[in-house]
């Protein structure tokens, strides 16, 4: 079993930056494929970013490409999401997710999920 805990969500102004963190426990972090998703009220869950455990492969959703960066610190069992040039449209509940087998953009194919951390971007 894998437990994921997100943190770092808060209220920020448009154009600002924020870094989210996700700490994993219960399994060797380097063996996990990790991703970030977000969901706003009334909208479908949206893929944000994902990273492999060792190959250095990164995936990004079209809406955040060029603004967000995913990174990992295996020694701390932590994955980060650096968010720059934030827009009001980025307001959502952000979830950390992990997969044991492969890197994917589909939320239904992830095995473990955190509880979410709220990001609100004001104009």
Coordinates of C-alpha atoms in Angstrom, one line a residue, residues 10-80:
X10 CA -2.9 28.3 -0.9
X11 CA -4.4 31.5 -2.2
X12 CA -2.1 33.3 -4.7
X13 CA -2.4 36.3 -7.1
X14 CA -2.5 35.8 -10.8
X15 CA 1.0 35.8 -12.3
X16 CA 2.5 34.4 -9.1
X17 CA 4.2 31.1 -8.3
X18 CA 3.6 28.2 -6.0
X19 CA 5.2 24.9 -5.3
X20 CA 3.2 21.8 -4.3
X21 CA 4.7 18.8 -2.6
X22 CA 3.6 15.2 -2.3
X23 CA 5.2 12.9 0.2
X24 CA 4.9 9.1 -0.4
X25 CA 5.2 6.3 2.1
X26 CA 4.8 2.6 2.1
X27 CA 6.9 1.8 -0.9
X28 CA 10.3 2.7 -2.3
X29 CA 9.7 6.0 -4.0
X30 CA 12.1 5.4 -6.9
X31 CA 9.9 2.6 -8.1
X32 CA 6.8 4.7 -8.4
X33 CA 5.5 6.6 -11.4
X34 CA 4.0 9.8 -10.1
X35 CA 1.6 12.3 -11.4
X36 CA -0.5 15.4 -10.7
X37 CA -4.1 16.0 -11.5
X38 CA -6.5 18.8 -10.8
X39 CA -10.3 19.2 -10.6
X40 CA -12.4 22.4 -10.4
X41 CA -16.1 22.3 -9.3
X42 CA -18.3 21.3 -12.3
X43 CA -15.3 20.2 -14.4
X44 CA -13.7 16.9 -15.3
X45 CA -10.5 15.8 -13.6
X46 CA -7.6 17.1 -15.7
X47 CA -4.1 15.6 -16.2
X48 CA -1.4 18.1 -15.2
X49 CA 2.0 16.4 -15.2
X50 CA 3.7 13.0 -14.6
X51 CA 7.3 11.8 -14.1
X52 CA 8.9 8.4 -14.1
X53 CA 10.9 7.0 -11.2
X54 CA 14.3 6.7 -12.9
X55 CA 14.1 7.3 -16.6
X56 CA 13.7 11.0 -16.4
X57 CA 10.6 11.0 -18.6
X58 CA 8.1 13.9 -18.0
X59 CA 4.6 14.5 -19.4
X60 CA 2.6 17.7 -19.2
X61 CA -1.0 18.6 -20.0
X62 CA -1.5 21.1 -22.8
X63 CA -2.9 23.8 -20.5
X64 CA 0.1 23.9 -18.2
X65 CA 3.0 23.1 -20.6
X66 CA 5.7 25.8 -20.4
X67 CA 4.4 27.1 -17.0
X68 CA 4.5 24.0 -14.7
X69 CA 7.4 21.7 -13.9
X70 CA 7.3 18.4 -12.2
X71 CA 10.4 17.2 -10.2
X72 CA 11.3 14.5 -7.7
X73 CA 13.6 14.1 -4.7
X74 CA 14.0 10.4 -4.2
X75 CA 15.9 10.8 -0.9
X76 CA 12.9 12.6 0.6
X77 CA 10.2 10.4 -1.1
X78 CA 8.7 13.6 -2.5
X79 CA 7.4 14.8 -5.8
X80 CA 7.0 18.5 -6.5

